Amino acid sequence: MQFHVNDGGKYEQHHRYNSPEWQRIHSYGRQVIESFNYSLKHADNGLADSTSRRKRGEAGQTFLVLLGVIATNAARILDWEQQYFDGTPAPDALSRHARSTRPVSARPRPSRKGMSASRKAQLGLSVA
């Protein structure tokens, strides 16, 4: 794909490129992604080193990478919990309305229209 200089991609963003607003939003998002990538590659799962993943084929490698992502997410959640969670239980949820107690019919009700001609033809029934 090629872009011409006059296409204006630089000025089509919500915040102008390199403006203070763009720097504030872009730098935070970038830091989050880079932090996760660093955790993923340099954690105990060793995703940066392909020789530690002893699986052949793309499916096997993908599965191991997925396990690494899950392990990294779990480790980050546990780190957050240890740092910020004080053990206070969450407030009770609001009560929901009780469901209806009327009996549910075990068999479906027949259609008022009956079976369509195309369905009868599929089943090999007479189309009369």
PDB file of N, CA and C in Angstrom, residues 39-79:
ATOM      1  N   SER A  39       6.779  -7.480  29.701  1.00  0.00           N
ATOM      2  CA  SER A  39       6.418  -8.538  30.658  1.00  0.00           C
ATOM      3  C   SER A  39       6.302  -9.878  29.946  1.00  0.00           C
ATOM      4  N   LEU A  40       5.730  -9.860  28.772  1.00  0.00           N
ATOM      5  CA  LEU A  40       5.517 -11.092  28.019  1.00  0.00           C
ATOM      6  C   LEU A  40       6.842 -11.715  27.584  1.00  0.00           C
ATOM      7  N   LYS A  41       7.761 -10.898  27.121  1.00  0.00           N
ATOM      8  CA  LYS A  41       9.013 -11.423  26.585  1.00  0.00           C
ATOM      9  C   LYS A  41      10.058 -11.724  27.652  1.00  0.00           C
ATOM     10  N   HIS A  42      10.015 -11.030  28.778  1.00  0.00           N
ATOM     11  CA  HIS A  42      11.074 -11.177  29.775  1.00  0.00           C
ATOM     12  C   HIS A  42      10.602 -11.826  31.063  1.00  0.00           C
ATOM     13  N   ALA A  43       9.458 -12.418  31.060  1.00  0.00           N
ATOM     14  CA  ALA A  43       8.956 -13.113  32.248  1.00  0.00           C
ATOM     15  C   ALA A  43       9.533 -14.527  32.280  1.00  0.00           C
ATOM     16  N   ASP A  44       9.087 -15.312  33.227  1.00  0.00           N
ATOM     17  CA  ASP A  44       9.575 -16.686  33.359  1.00  0.00           C
ATOM     18  C   ASP A  44       9.180 -17.573  32.180  1.00  0.00           C
ATOM     19  N   ASN A  45       8.164 -17.159  31.416  1.00  0.00           N
ATOM     20  CA  ASN A  45       7.718 -18.004  30.308  1.00  0.00           C
ATOM     21  C   ASN A  45       8.686 -17.985  29.129  1.00  0.00           C
ATOM     22  N   GLY A  46       9.547 -16.998  29.034  1.00  0.00           N
ATOM     23  CA  GLY A  46      10.617 -16.983  28.035  1.00  0.00           C
ATOM     24  C   GLY A  46      10.150 -16.960  26.595  1.00  0.00           C
ATOM     25  N   LEU A  47       9.161 -16.137  26.284  1.00  0.00           N
ATOM     26  CA  LEU A  47       8.692 -16.090  24.898  1.00  0.00           C
ATOM     27  C   LEU A  47       9.703 -15.453  23.955  1.00  0.00           C
ATOM     28  N   ALA A  48      10.641 -14.695  24.490  1.00  0.00           N
ATOM     29  CA  ALA A  48      11.627 -14.058  23.621  1.00  0.00           C
ATOM     30  C   ALA A  48      12.568 -15.082  22.996  1.00  0.00           C
ATOM     31  N   ASP A  49      12.750 -16.218  23.657  1.00  0.00           N
ATOM     32  CA  ASP A  49      13.677 -17.237  23.168  1.00  0.00           C
ATOM     33  C   ASP A  49      12.899 -18.383  22.530  1.00  0.00           C
ATOM     34  N   SER A  50      12.929 -18.448  21.213  1.00  0.00           N
ATOM     35  CA  SER A  50      12.153 -19.485  20.513  1.00  0.00           C
ATOM     36  C   SER A  50      12.719 -20.881  20.739  1.00  0.00           C
ATOM     37  N   THR A  51      13.974 -20.988  21.164  1.00  0.00           N
ATOM     38  CA  THR A  51      14.540 -22.318  21.401  1.00  0.00           C
ATOM     39  C   THR A  51      13.970 -22.970  22.658  1.00  0.00           C
ATOM     40  N   SER A  52      13.361 -22.174  23.523  1.00  0.00           N
ATOM     41  CA  SER A  52      12.774 -22.747  24.736  1.00  0.00           C
ATOM     42  C   SER A  52      11.373 -23.311  24.476  1.00  0.00           C
ATOM     43  N   ARG A  53      10.831 -23.021  23.319  1.00  0.00           N
ATOM     44  CA  ARG A  53       9.501 -23.546  22.966  1.00  0.00           C
ATOM     45  C   ARG A  53       9.711 -24.772  22.077  1.00  0.00           C
ATOM     46  N   ARG A  54       9.716 -25.926  22.667  1.00  0.00           N
ATOM     47  CA  ARG A  54      10.018 -27.153  21.928  1.00  0.00           C
ATOM     48  C   ARG A  54       8.757 -27.736  21.311  1.00  0.00           C
ATOM     49  N   LYS A  55       8.240 -27.053  20.341  1.00  0.00           N
ATOM     50  CA  LYS A  55       7.085 -27.515  19.574  1.00  0.00           C
ATOM     51  C   LYS A  55       7.367 -27.210  18.123  1.00  0.00           C
ATOM     52  N   ARG A  56       6.928 -28.096  17.271  1.00  0.00           N
ATOM     53  CA  ARG A  56       7.084 -27.840  15.843  1.00  0.00           C
ATOM     54  C   ARG A  56       5.770 -27.357  15.280  1.00  0.00           C
ATOM     55  N   GLY A  57       5.851 -26.567  14.266  1.00  0.00           N
ATOM     56  CA  GLY A  57       4.664 -26.125  13.555  1.00  0.00           C
ATOM     57  C   GLY A  57       4.063 -24.859  14.138  1.00  0.00           C
ATOM     58  N   GLU A  58       3.309 -24.201  13.281  1.00  0.00           N
ATOM     59  CA  GLU A  58       2.708 -22.933  13.666  1.00  0.00           C
ATOM     60  C   GLU A  58       1.651 -23.103  14.745  1.00  0.00           C
ATOM     61  N   ALA A  59       0.858 -24.160  14.671  1.00  0.00           N
ATOM     62  CA  ALA A  59      -0.199 -24.369  15.672  1.00  0.00           C
ATOM     63  C   ALA A  59       0.397 -24.604  17.053  1.00  0.00           C
ATOM     64  N   GLY A  60       1.433 -25.414  17.142  1.00  0.00           N
ATOM     65  CA  GLY A  60       2.070 -25.672  18.428  1.00  0.00           C
ATOM     66  C   GLY A  60       2.707 -24.425  19.011  1.00  0.00           C
ATOM     67  N   GLN A  61       3.402 -23.651  18.176  1.00  0.00           N
ATOM     68  CA  GLN A  61       4.008 -22.408  18.634  1.00  0.00           C
ATOM     69  C   GLN A  61       2.947 -21.413  19.088  1.00  0.00           C
ATOM     70  N   THR A  62       1.855 -21.323  18.325  1.00  0.00           N
ATOM     71  CA  THR A  62       0.765 -20.410  18.687  1.00  0.00           C
ATOM     72  C   THR A  62       0.166 -20.799  20.020  1.00  0.00           C
ATOM     73  N   PHE A  63      -0.021 -22.100  20.241  1.00  0.00           N
ATOM     74  CA  PHE A  63      -0.577 -22.570  21.506  1.00  0.00           C
ATOM     75  C   PHE A  63       0.338 -22.185  22.671  1.00  0.00           C
ATOM     76  N   LEU A  64       1.642 -22.362  22.505  1.00  0.00           N
ATOM     77  CA  LEU A  64       2.571 -22.014  23.581  1.00  0.00           C
ATOM     78  C   LEU A  64       2.617 -20.507  23.825  1.00  0.00           C
ATOM     79  N   VAL A  65       2.533 -19.724  22.769  1.00  0.00           N
ATOM     80  CA  VAL A  65       2.490 -18.273  22.933  1.00  0.00           C
ATOM     81  C   VAL A  65       1.218 -17.881  23.685  1.00  0.00           C
ATOM     82  N   LEU A  66       0.103 -18.521  23.336  1.00  0.00           N
ATOM     83  CA  LEU A  66      -1.158 -18.244  24.030  1.00  0.00           C
ATOM     84  C   LEU A  66      -1.041 -18.564  25.518  1.00  0.00           C
ATOM     85  N   LEU A  67      -0.421 -19.683  25.847  1.00  0.00           N
ATOM     86  CA  LEU A  67      -0.212 -20.016  27.261  1.00  0.00           C
ATOM     87  C   LEU A  67       0.660 -18.964  27.944  1.00  0.00           C
ATOM     88  N   GLY A  68       1.660 -18.462  27.223  1.00  0.00           N
ATOM     89  CA  GLY A  68       2.507 -17.408  27.783  1.00  0.00           C
ATOM     90  C   GLY A  68       1.733 -16.130  28.052  1.00  0.00           C
ATOM     91  N   VAL A  69       0.825 -15.767  27.129  1.00  0.00           N
ATOM     92  CA  VAL A  69      -0.006 -14.569  27.322  1.00  0.00           C
ATOM     93  C   VAL A  69      -0.910 -14.758  28.535  1.00  0.00           C
ATOM     94  N   ILE A  70      -1.506 -15.941  28.667  1.00  0.00           N
ATOM     95  CA  ILE A  70      -2.386 -16.215  29.813  1.00  0.00           C
ATOM     96  C   ILE A  70      -1.595 -16.135  31.109  1.00  0.00           C
ATOM     97  N   ALA A  71      -0.408 -16.726  31.135  1.00  0.00           N
ATOM     98  CA  ALA A  71       0.415 -16.694  32.346  1.00  0.00           C
ATOM     99  C   ALA A  71       0.827 -15.265  32.699  1.00  0.00           C
ATOM    100  N   THR A  72       1.170 -14.471  31.694  1.00  0.00           N
ATOM    101  CA  THR A  72       1.555 -13.082  31.948  1.00  0.00           C
ATOM    102  C   THR A  72       0.379 -12.286  32.483  1.00  0.00           C
ATOM    103  N   ASN A  73      -0.804 -12.476  31.902  1.00  0.00           N
ATOM    104  CA  ASN A  73      -1.997 -11.789  32.406  1.00  0.00           C
ATOM    105  C   ASN A  73      -2.276 -12.175  33.846  1.00  0.00           C
ATOM    106  N   ALA A  74      -2.197 -13.460  34.145  1.00  0.00           N
ATOM    107  CA  ALA A  74      -2.461 -13.921  35.511  1.00  0.00           C
ATOM    108  C   ALA A  74      -1.445 -13.321  36.482  1.00  0.00           C
ATOM    109  N   ALA A  75      -0.179 -13.282  36.102  1.00  0.00           N
ATOM    110  CA  ALA A  75       0.849 -12.711  36.974  1.00  0.00           C
ATOM    111  C   ALA A  75       0.606 -11.231  37.220  1.00  0.00           C
ATOM    112  N   ARG A  76       0.206 -10.510  36.178  1.00  0.00           N
ATOM    113  CA  ARG A  76      -0.062  -9.077  36.342  1.00  0.00           C
ATOM    114  C   ARG A  76      -1.278  -8.834  37.210  1.00  0.00           C
ATOM    115  N   ILE A  77      -2.294  -9.678  37.087  1.00  0.00           N
ATOM    116  CA  ILE A  77      -3.480  -9.548  37.931  1.00  0.00           C
ATOM    117  C   ILE A  77      -3.129  -9.821  39.387  1.00  0.00           C
ATOM    118  N   LEU A  78      -2.343 -10.858  39.624  1.00  0.00           N
ATOM    119  CA  LEU A  78      -1.925 -11.169  40.993  1.00  0.00           C
ATOM    120  C   LEU A  78      -1.063 -10.055  41.580  1.00  0.00           C
ATOM    121  N   ASP A  79      -0.168  -9.481  40.782  1.00  0.00           N
ATOM    122  CA  ASP A  79       0.643  -8.359  41.258  1.00  0.00           C
ATOM    123  C   ASP A  79      -0.238  -7.182  41.645  1.00  0.00           C
TER     124      ASP A  79
END
